[in-house]
Short mmCIF file of C-alpha atoms in Angstrom, two decimals:
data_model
loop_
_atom_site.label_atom_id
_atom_site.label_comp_id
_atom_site.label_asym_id
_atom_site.label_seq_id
_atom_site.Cartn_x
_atom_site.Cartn_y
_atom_site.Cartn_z
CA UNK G 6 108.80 82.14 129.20
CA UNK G 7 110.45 81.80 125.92
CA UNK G 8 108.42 81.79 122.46
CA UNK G 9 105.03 82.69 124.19
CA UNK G 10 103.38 85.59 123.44
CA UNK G 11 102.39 87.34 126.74
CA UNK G 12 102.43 90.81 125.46
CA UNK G 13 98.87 89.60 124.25
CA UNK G 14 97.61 88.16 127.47
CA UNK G 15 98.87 91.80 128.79
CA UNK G 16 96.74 93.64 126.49
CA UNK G 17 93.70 91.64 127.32
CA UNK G 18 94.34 91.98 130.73
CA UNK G 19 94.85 95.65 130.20
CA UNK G 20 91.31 95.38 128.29
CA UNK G 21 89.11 93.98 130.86
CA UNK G 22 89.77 95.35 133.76
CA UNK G 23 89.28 98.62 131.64
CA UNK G 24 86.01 97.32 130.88
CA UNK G 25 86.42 96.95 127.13
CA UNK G 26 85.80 94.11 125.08
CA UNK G 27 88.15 91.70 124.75
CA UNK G 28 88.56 91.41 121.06
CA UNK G 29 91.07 88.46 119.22
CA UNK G 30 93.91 89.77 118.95
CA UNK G 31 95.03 87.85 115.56
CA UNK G 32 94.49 89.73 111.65
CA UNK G 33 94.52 93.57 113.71
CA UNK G 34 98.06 93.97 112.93
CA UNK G 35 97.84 93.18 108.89
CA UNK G 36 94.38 95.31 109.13
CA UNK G 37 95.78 98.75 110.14
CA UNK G 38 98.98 97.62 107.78
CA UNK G 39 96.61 96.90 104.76
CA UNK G 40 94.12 99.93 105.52
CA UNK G 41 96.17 102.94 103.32
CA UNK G 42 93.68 105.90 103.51
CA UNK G 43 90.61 107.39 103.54
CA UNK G 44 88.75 109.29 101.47
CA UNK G 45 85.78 111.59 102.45
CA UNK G 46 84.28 113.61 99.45
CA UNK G 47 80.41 115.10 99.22
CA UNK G 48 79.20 112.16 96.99
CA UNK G 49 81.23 109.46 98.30
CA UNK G 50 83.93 107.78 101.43
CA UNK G 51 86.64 106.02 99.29
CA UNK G 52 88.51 103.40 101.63
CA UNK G 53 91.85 102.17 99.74
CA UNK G 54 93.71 99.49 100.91
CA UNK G 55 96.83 97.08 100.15
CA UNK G 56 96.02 93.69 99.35
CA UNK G 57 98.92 92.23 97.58
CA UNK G 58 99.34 89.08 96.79
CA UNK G 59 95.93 88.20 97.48
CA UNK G 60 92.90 87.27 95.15
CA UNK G 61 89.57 88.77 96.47
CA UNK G 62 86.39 86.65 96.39
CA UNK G 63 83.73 89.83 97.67
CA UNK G 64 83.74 92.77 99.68
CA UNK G 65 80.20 93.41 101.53
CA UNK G 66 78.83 95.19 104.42
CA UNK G 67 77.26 92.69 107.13
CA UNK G 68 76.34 92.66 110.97
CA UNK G 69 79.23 91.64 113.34
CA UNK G 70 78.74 88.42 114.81
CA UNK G 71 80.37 87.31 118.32
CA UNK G 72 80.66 84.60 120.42
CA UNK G 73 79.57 85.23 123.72
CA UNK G 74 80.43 83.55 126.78
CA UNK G 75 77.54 80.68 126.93
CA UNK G 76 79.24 79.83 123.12
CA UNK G 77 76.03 81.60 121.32
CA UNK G 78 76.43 83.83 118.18
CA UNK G 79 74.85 87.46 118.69
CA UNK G 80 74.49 89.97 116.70
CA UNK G 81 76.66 93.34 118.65
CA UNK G 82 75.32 96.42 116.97
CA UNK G 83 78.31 96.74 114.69
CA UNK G 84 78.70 96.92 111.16
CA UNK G 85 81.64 95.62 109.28
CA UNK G 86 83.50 95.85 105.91
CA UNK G 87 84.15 92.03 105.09
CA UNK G 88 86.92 91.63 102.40
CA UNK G 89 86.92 87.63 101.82
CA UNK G 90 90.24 86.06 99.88
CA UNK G 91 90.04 83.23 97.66
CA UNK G 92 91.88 81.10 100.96
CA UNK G 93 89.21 81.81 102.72
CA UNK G 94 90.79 84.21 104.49
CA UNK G 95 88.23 87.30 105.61
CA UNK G 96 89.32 91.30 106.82
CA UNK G 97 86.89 92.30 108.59
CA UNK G 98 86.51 96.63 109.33
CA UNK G 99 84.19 98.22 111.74
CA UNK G 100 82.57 101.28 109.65
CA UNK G 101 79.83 103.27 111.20
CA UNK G 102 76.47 102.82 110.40
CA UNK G 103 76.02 105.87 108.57
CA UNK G 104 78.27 104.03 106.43
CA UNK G 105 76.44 100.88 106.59
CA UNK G 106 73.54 102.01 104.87
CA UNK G 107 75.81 103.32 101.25
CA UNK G 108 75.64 101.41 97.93
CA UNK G 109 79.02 99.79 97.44
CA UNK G 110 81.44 99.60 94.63
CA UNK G 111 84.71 98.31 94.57
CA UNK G 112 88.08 97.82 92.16
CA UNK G 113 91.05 96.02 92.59
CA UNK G 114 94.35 97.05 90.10
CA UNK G 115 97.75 96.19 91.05
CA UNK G 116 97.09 94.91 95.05
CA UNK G 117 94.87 98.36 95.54
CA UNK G 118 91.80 97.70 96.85
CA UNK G 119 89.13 100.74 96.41
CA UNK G 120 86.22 100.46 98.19
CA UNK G 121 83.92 103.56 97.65
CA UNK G 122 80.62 104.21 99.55
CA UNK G 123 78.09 106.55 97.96
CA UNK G 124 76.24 108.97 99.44
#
C-alpha cells in the first residue's frame, strides 16, 4: 500500500480498457519537462529542448521499435526523435512522418538542445 506506485497501474488500466496502447510509463515525465517549444517557420520546424547536465552522443530520426506480446521486436509505423546521452541514456519523441523525411541539424549551447528540421 505504502511506497508502490499504483497511480501507474491506474493509468494503464485506464489505457486498455480504452483501447490504447499501453506505453511504459518511465522517461514521459522528464520528456514533456525537457521538450521547451516548438518552432514552425516556412523553411524549417525548430524543436528546442532542456538537456542540462547531460552530454549528448547523437540525435537521429529512426523507426519505433516495440515489444509485442509473443516478446518479438516490430516495427509500429512511428517515427521517433532519438536523443542518446553519453550514459546511455536515450529520449525518444514521436514526430510525424512528414517530419521524418527532413534533413536534420542540431546544436547544443548551455543545456539547449536545437533540433531543426528543414523543409
Amino acid at each position: 500500500m505504502f511506497g508502490d506506485d499504483s497511480f501507474t497501474s491506474i493509468e494503464d488500466l485506464f489505457s486498455q480498457l480504452s483501447g490504447g496502447r499501453r506505453h511504459p510509463s518511465q522517461g514521459t515525465r522528464a520528456q514533456t519537462q525537457s521538450l521547451l517549444n516548438t518552432i514552425e517557420s516556412k523553411k524549417e520546424t525548430i524543436l528546442i529542448f532542456d538537456i542540462s547536465g547531460k552530454k549528448i552522443i547523437s540525435v537521429e530520426i529512426k523507426d519505433d521499435i516495440e515489444t509485442n506480446e509473443y516478446g518479438e521486436r516490430v516495427h509500429n509505423g512511428q517515427k521517433i526523435l532519438a536523443i542518446k546521452f553519453e550514459n546511455n541514456e536515450t529520449l525518444k519523441y514521436n514526430i510525424p512522418k512528414t517530419l521524418a523525411k527532413r534533413k536534420i541539424d542540431h546544436t547544443f549551447s548551455n543545456g539547449i538542445l536545437e533540433v531543426s528540421l528543414k523543409k
